[in-house]
mmCIF file of C-alpha atoms in Angstrom:
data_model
loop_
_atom_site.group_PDB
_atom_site.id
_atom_site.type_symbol
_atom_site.label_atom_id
_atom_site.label_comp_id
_atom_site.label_asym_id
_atom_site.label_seq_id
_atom_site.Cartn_x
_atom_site.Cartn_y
_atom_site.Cartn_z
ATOM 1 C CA UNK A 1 -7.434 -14.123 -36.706
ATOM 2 C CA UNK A 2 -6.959 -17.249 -34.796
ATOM 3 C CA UNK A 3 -4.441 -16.170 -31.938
ATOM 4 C CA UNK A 4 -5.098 -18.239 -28.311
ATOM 5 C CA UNK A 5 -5.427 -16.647 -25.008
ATOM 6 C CA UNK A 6 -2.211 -18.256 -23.890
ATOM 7 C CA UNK A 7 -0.187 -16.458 -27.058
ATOM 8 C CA UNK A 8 -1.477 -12.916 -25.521
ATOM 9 C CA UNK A 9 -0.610 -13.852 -22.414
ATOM 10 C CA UNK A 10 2.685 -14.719 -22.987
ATOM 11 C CA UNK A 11 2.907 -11.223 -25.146
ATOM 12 C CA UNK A 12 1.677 -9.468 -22.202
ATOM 13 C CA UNK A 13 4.422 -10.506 -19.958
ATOM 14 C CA UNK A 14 6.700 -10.153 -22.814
ATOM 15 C CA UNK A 15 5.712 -6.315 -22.968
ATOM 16 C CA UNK A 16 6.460 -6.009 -19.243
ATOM 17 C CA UNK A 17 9.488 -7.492 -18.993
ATOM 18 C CA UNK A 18 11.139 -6.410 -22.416
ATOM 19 C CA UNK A 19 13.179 -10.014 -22.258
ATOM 20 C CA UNK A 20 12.271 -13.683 -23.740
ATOM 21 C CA UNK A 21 14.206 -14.922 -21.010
ATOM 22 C CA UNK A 22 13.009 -13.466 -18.194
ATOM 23 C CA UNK A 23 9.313 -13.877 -19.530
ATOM 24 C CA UNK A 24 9.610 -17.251 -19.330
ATOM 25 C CA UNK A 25 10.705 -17.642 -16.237
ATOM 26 C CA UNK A 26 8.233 -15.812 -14.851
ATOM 27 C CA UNK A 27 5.759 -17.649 -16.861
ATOM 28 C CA UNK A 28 7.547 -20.785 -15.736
ATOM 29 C CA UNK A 29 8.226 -21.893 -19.227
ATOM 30 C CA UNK A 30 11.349 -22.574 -22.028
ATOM 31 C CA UNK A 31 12.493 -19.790 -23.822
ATOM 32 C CA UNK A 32 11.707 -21.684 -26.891
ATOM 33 C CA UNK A 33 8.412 -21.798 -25.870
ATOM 34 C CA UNK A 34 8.105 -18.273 -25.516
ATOM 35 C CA UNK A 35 9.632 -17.721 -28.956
ATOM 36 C CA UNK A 36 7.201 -20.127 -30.736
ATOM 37 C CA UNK A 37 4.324 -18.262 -29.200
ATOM 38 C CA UNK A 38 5.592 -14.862 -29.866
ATOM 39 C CA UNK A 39 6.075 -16.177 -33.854
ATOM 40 C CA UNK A 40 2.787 -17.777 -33.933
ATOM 41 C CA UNK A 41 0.826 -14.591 -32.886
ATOM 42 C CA UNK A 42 3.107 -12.313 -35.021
ATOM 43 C CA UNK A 43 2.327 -14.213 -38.180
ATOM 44 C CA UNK A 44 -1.189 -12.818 -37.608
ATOM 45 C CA UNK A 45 -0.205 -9.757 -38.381
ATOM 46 C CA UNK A 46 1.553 -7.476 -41.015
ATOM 47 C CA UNK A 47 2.843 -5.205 -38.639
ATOM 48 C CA UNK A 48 5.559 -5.939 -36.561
ATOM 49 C CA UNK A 49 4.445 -6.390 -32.773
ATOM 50 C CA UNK A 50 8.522 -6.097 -31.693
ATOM 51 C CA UNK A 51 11.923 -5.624 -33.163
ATOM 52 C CA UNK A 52 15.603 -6.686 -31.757
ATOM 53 C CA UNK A 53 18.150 -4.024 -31.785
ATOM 54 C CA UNK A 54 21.728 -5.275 -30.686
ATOM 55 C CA UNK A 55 20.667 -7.793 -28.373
ATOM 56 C CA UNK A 56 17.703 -5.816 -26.642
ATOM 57 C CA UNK A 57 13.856 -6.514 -27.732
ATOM 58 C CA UNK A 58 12.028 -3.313 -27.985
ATOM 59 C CA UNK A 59 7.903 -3.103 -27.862
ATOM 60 C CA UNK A 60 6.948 -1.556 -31.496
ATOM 61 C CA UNK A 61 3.862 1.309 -31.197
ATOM 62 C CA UNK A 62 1.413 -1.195 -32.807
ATOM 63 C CA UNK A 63 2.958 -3.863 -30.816
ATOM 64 C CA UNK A 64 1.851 -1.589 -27.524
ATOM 65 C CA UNK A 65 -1.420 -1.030 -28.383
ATOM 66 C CA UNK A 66 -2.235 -4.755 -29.400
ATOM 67 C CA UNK A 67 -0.502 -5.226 -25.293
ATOM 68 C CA UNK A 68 -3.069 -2.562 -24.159
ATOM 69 C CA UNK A 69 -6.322 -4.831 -26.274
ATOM 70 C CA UNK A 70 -4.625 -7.897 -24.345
ATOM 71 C CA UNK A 71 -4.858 -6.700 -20.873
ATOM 72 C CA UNK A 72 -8.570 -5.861 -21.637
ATOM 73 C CA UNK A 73 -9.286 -9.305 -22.837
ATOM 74 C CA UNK A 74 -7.278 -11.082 -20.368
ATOM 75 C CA UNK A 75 -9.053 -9.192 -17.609
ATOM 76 C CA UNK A 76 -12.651 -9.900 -19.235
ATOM 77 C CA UNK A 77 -11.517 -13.734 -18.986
ATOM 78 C CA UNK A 78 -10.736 -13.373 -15.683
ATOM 79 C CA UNK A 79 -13.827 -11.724 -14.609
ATOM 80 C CA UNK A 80 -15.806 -14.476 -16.406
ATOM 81 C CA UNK A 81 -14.332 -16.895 -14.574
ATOM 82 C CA UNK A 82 -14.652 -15.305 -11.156
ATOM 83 C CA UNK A 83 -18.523 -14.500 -11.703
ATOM 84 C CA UNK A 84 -18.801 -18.694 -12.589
ATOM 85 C CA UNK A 85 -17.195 -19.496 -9.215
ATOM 86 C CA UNK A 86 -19.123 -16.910 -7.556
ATOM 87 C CA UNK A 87 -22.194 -17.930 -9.088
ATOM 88 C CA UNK A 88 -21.584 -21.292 -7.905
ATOM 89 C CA UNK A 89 -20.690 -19.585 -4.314
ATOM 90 C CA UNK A 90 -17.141 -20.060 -5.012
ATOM 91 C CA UNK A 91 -15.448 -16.285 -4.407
ATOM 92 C CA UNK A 92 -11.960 -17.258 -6.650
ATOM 93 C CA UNK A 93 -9.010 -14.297 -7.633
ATOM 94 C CA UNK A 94 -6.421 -12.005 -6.685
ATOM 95 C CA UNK A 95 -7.221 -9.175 -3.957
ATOM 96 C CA UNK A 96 -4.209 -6.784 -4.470
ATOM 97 C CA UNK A 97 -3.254 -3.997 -1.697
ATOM 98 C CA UNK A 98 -1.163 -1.167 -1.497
ATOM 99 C CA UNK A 99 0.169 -0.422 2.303
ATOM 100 C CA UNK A 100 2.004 2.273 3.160
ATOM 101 C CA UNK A 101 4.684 1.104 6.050
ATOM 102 C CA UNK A 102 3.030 2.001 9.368
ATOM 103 C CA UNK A 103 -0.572 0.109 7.793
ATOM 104 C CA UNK A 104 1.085 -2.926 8.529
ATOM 105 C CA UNK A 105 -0.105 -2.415 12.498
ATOM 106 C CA UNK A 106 -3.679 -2.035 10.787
ATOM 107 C CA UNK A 107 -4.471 -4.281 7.513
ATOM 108 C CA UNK A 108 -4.000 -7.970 8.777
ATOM 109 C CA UNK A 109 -7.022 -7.285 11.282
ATOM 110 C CA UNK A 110 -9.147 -6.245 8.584
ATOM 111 C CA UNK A 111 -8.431 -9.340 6.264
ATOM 112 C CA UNK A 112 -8.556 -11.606 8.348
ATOM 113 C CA UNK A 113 -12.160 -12.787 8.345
ATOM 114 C CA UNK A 114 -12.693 -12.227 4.592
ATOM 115 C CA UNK A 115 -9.594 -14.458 3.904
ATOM 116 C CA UNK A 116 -10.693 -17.188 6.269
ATOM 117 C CA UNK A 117 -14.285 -17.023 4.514
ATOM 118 C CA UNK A 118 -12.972 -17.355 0.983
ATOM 119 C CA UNK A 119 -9.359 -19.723 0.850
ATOM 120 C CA UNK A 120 -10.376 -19.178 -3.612
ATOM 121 C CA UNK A 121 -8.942 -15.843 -2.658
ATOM 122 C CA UNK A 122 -4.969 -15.280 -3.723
ATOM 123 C CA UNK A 123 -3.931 -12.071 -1.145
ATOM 124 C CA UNK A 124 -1.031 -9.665 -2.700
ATOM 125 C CA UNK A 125 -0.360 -7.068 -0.673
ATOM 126 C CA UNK A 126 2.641 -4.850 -1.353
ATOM 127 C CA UNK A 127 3.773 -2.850 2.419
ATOM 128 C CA UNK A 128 6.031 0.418 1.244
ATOM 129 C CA UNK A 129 6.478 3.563 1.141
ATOM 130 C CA UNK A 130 3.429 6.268 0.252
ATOM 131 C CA UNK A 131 5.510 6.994 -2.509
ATOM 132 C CA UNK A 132 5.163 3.578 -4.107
ATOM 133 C CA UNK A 133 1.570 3.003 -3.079
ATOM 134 C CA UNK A 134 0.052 6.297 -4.566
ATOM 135 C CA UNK A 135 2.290 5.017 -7.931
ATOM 136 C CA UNK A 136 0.574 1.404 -7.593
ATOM 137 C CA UNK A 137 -3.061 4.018 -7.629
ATOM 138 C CA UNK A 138 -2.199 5.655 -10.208
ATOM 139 C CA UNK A 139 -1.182 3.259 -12.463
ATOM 140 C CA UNK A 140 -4.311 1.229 -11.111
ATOM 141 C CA UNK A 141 -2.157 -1.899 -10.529
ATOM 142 C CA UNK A 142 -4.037 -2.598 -7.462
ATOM 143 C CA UNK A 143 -7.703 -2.917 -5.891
ATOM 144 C CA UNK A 144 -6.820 -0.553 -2.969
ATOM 145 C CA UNK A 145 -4.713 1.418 -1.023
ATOM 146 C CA UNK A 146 -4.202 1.875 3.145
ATOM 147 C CA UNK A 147 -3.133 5.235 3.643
ATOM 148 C CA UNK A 148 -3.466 8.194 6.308
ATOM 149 C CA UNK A 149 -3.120 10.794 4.320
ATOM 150 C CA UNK A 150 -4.835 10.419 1.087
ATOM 151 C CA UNK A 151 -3.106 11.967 -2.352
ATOM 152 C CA UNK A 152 -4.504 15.231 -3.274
ATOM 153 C CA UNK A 153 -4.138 14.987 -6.919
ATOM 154 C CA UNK A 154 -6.152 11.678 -8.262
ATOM 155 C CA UNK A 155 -9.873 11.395 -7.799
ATOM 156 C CA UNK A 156 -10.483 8.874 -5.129
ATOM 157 C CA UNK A 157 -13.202 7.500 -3.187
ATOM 158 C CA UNK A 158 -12.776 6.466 -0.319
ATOM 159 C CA UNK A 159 -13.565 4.040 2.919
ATOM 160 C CA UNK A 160 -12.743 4.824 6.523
ATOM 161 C CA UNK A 161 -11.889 2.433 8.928
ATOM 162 C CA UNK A 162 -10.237 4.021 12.070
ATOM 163 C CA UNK A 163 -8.741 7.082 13.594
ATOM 164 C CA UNK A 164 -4.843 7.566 13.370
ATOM 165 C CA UNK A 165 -3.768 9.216 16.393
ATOM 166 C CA UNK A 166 0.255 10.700 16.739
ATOM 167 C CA UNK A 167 1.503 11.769 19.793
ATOM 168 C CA UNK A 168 5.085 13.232 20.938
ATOM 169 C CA UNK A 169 6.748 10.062 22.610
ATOM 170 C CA UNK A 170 10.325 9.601 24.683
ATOM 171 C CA UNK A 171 12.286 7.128 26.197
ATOM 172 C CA UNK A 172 11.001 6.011 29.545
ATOM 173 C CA UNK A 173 14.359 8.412 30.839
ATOM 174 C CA UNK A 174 13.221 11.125 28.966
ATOM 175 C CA UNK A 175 9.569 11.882 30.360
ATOM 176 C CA UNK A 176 9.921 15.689 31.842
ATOM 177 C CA UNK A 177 9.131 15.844 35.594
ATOM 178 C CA UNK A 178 6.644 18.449 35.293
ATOM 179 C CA UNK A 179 3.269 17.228 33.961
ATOM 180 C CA UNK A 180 1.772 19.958 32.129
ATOM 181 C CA UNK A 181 1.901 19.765 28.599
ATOM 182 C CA UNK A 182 5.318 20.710 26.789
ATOM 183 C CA UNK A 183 5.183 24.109 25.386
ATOM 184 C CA UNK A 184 6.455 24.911 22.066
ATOM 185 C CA UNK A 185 10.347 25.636 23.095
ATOM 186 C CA UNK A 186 10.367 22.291 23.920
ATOM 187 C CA UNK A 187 10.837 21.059 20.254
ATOM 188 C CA UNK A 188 13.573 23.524 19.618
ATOM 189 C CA UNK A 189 15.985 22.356 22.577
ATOM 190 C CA UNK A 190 15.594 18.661 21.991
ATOM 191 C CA UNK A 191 16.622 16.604 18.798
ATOM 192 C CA UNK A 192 13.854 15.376 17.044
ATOM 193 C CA UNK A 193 13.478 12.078 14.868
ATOM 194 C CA UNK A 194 11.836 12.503 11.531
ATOM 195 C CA UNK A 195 10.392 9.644 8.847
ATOM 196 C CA UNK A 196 12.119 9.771 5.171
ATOM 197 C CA UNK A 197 10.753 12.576 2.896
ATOM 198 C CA UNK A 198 7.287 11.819 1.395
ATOM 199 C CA UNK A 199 6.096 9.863 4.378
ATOM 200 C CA UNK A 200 2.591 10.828 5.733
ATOM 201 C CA UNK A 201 4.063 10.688 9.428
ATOM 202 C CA UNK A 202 6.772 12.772 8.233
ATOM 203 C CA UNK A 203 3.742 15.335 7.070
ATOM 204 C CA UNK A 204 1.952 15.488 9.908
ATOM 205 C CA UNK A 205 4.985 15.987 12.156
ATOM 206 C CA UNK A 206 6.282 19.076 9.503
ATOM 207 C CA UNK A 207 2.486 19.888 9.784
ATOM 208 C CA UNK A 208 2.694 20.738 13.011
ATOM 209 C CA UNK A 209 6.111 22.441 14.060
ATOM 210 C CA UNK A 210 5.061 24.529 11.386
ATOM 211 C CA UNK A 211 1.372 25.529 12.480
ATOM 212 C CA UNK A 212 3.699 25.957 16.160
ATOM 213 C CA UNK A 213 5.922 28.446 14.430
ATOM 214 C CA UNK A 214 8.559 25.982 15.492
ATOM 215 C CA UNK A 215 11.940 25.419 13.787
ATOM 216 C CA UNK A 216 12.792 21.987 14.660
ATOM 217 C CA UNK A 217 15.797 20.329 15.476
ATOM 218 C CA UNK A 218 16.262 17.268 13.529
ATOM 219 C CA UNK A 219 18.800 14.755 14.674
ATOM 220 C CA UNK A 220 17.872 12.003 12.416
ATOM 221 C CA UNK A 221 15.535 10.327 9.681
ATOM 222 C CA UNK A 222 15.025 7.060 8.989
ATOM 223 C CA UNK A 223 12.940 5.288 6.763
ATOM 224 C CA UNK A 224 10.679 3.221 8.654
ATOM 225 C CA UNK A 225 8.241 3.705 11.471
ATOM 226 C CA UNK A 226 10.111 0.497 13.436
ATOM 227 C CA UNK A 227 13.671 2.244 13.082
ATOM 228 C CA UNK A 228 11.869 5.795 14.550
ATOM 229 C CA UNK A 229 11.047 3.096 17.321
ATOM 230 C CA UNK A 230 13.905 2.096 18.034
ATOM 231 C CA UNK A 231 15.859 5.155 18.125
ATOM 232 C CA UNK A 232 13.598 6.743 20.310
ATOM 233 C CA UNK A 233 13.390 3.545 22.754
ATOM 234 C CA UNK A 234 17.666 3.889 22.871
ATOM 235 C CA UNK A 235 17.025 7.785 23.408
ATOM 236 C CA UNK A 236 17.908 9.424 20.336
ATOM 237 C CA UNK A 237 15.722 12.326 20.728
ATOM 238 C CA UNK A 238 11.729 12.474 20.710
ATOM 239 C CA UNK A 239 9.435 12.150 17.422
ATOM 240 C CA UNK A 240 5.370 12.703 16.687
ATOM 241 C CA UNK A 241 4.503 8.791 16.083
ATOM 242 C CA UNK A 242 1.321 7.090 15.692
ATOM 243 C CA UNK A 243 -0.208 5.200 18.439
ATOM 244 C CA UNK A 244 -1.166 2.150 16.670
ATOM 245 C CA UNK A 245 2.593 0.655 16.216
ATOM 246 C CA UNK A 246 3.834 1.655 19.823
ATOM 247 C CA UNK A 247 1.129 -0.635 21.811
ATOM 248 C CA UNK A 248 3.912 -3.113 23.045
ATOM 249 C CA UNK A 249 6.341 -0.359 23.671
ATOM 250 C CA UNK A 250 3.993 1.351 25.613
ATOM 251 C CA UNK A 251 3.072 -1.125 27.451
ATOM 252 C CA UNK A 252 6.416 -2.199 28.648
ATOM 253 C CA UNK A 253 7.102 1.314 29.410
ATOM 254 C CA UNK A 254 9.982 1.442 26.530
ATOM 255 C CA UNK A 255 8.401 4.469 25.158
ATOM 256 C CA UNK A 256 6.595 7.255 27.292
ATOM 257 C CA UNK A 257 3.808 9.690 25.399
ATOM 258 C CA UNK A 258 4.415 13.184 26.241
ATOM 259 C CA UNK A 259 1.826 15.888 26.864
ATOM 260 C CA UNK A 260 2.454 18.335 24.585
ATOM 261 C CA UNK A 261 -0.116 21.383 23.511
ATOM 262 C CA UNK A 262 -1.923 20.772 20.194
ATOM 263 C CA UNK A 263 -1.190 16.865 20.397
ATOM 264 C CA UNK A 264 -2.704 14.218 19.840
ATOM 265 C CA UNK A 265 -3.070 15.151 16.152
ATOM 266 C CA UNK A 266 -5.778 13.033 14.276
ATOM 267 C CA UNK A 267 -6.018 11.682 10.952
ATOM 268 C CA UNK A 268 -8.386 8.367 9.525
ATOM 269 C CA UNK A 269 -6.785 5.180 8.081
ATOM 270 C CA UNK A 270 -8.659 4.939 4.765
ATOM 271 C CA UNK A 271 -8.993 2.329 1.968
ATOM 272 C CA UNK A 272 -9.033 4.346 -1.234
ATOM 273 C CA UNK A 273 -9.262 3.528 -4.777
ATOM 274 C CA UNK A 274 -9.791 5.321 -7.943
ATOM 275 C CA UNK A 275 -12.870 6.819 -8.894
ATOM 276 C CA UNK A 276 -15.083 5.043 -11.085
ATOM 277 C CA UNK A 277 -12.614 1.643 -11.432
ATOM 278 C CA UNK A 278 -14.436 -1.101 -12.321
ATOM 279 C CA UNK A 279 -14.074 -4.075 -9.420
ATOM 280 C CA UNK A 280 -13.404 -7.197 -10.312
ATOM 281 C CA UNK A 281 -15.919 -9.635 -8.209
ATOM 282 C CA UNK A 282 -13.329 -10.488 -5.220
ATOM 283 C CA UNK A 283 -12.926 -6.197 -4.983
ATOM 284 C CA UNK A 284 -16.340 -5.926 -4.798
ATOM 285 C CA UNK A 285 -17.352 -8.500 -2.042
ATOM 286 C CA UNK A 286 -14.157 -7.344 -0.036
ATOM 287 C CA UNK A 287 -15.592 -3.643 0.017
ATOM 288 C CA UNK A 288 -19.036 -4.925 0.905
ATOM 289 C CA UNK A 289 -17.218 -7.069 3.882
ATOM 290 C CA UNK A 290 -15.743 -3.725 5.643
ATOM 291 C CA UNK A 291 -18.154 -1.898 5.704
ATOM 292 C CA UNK A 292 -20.386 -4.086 6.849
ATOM 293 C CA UNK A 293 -17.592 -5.338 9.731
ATOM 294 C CA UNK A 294 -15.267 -2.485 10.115
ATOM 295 C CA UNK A 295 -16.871 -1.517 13.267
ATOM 296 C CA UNK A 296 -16.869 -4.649 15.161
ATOM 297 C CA UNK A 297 -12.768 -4.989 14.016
ATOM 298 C CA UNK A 298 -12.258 -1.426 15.507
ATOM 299 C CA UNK A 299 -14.079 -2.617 18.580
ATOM 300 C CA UNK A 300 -12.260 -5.734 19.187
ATOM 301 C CA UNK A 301 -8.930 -5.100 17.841
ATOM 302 C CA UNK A 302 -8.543 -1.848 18.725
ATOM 303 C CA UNK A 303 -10.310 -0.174 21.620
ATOM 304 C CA UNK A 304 -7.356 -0.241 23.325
ATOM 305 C CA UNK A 305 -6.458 3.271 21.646
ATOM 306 C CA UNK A 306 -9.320 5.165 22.906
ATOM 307 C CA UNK A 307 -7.752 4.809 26.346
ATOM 308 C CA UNK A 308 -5.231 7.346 24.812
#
């Protein structure tokens, strides 16, 4: 056997992308490329590693596994060469984060010092839905996760950084009069603005009409935490929101919180990965940076929520 690291690389992203073409592109090289160093590591072997059908390229069984032994010595390679920069105090490779949508208010304030300390370090963060993110998990495509609510059914640890507070919010034209808290009739006369299905706002908001006995009058749902915004700055009805995106809103009295009985409810932004996943090097020291600075981020980033 005498195939090159470059040949299984170019396999790899072969595998993913089912195409010649669009591996090389991605790869930034010439389809013929591609092709020569697909045919040079096939001739290695007896078994086909792929087969054309029509004009698609399909993945043979064998040609799957031999992917699966690539990613394993691809990612050995890597970690070799970030323990030789780190060694020489040189903290080089990806740090890749999952974010679900309303994180977005959160994360950059707890990267910014570890980027800043290591510029070796390539950030890819993906912000989406908790739909997508506990799919990156799963398929352990990434280092971490930012959620609220973590998933229930994959063994996770876990770190926390802050409290997540949600609170019943109006339009500044929409605050009642009376200043006692709302009682639970309130909710059923006024139209309420939802997140999409699967969202961990959406949760805690369903979470609570239903521990209120309350059958809620949804006007709308949208699928981001800026369009719930909006709609409720142009008085579209009320929703349960978290505190940490409204902070400008608030302050220019766009958006009013509400008292309401049982509210604020309280949940913890967490950075969770899966149990027992080996870190690569840049994982590691980025774990060991928040929690030794997650405090002092908190305190100057965000102290402004524990007025609330």
């Amino acid at each position: 056997m005498n195939f090159t690291l470059h040949q299984l690389v170019v396999f790899l992203k072969i595998t993913q992308t089912k195409s010649i073409t669009k591996a090389a592109e991605e790869l930034h090289l010439t389809q013929p490329a591609v092709s020569i160093q697909l045919k040079n590591l096939q001739d290695q072997f007896d078994i086909p590693l792929t087969e054309v059908i029509g004009r698609q390229l399909y993945v043979t069984e064998f040609g799957r596994e031999i992917a699966v032994a690539a990613q394993k010595i691809i990612d050995e390679v890597s970690t070799i060469n970030y323990k030789t920069l780190a060694y020489k105090g040189i903290l080089s490779g990806k740090l890749k984060i999952s974010v679900v949508s309303t994180g977005k208010y959160v994360i950059p304030y707890f990267l910014s010092d570890f980027m800043k300390m290591n510029s070796g370090i390539e950030l890819v963060m993906d912000v989406t839905n908790k739909t997508k993110v506990v799919k990156s998990l799963k398929n352990n495509e990434v280092d971490f996760a930012l959620v609220s609510i973590p998933p229930d059914d994959l063994a996770l640890e876990s770190e926390v950084l802050m409290a997540n507070k949600l609170f019943l919010v109006g339009n500044k034209e929409t605050l009642p009069i009376d200043t006692k808290p709302v009682q639970s009739d309130f909710f059923a006369k006024v139209p309420l603005i939802f997140r999409e299905d699967g969202s961990a706002t959406k949760t805690s908001m369903e979470k609570y009409l239903q521990q209120n006995g309350i059958v809620s009058n949804m006007r709308l749902q949208l699928t981001s935490n800026e369009a719930v915004k909006q709609a409720v700055v142009a008085g579209l009805g009320y929703s349960i929101m978290p505190l940490i995106g409204l902070k400008n809103e608030l302050e220019k009295n766009d958006i009013v919180i509400i008292p309401a009985e049982g509210l604020p409810m309280i949940t913890n932004w967490r950075l969770i990965w899966l149990k027992g996943k080996a870190m690569s090097p840049v994982a590691a020291a980025y774990l060991e940076f928040i929690r030794a600075t997650k405090e002092s981020i908190r305190l100057n980033s965000f102290s402004w929520i524990d007025a609330y």
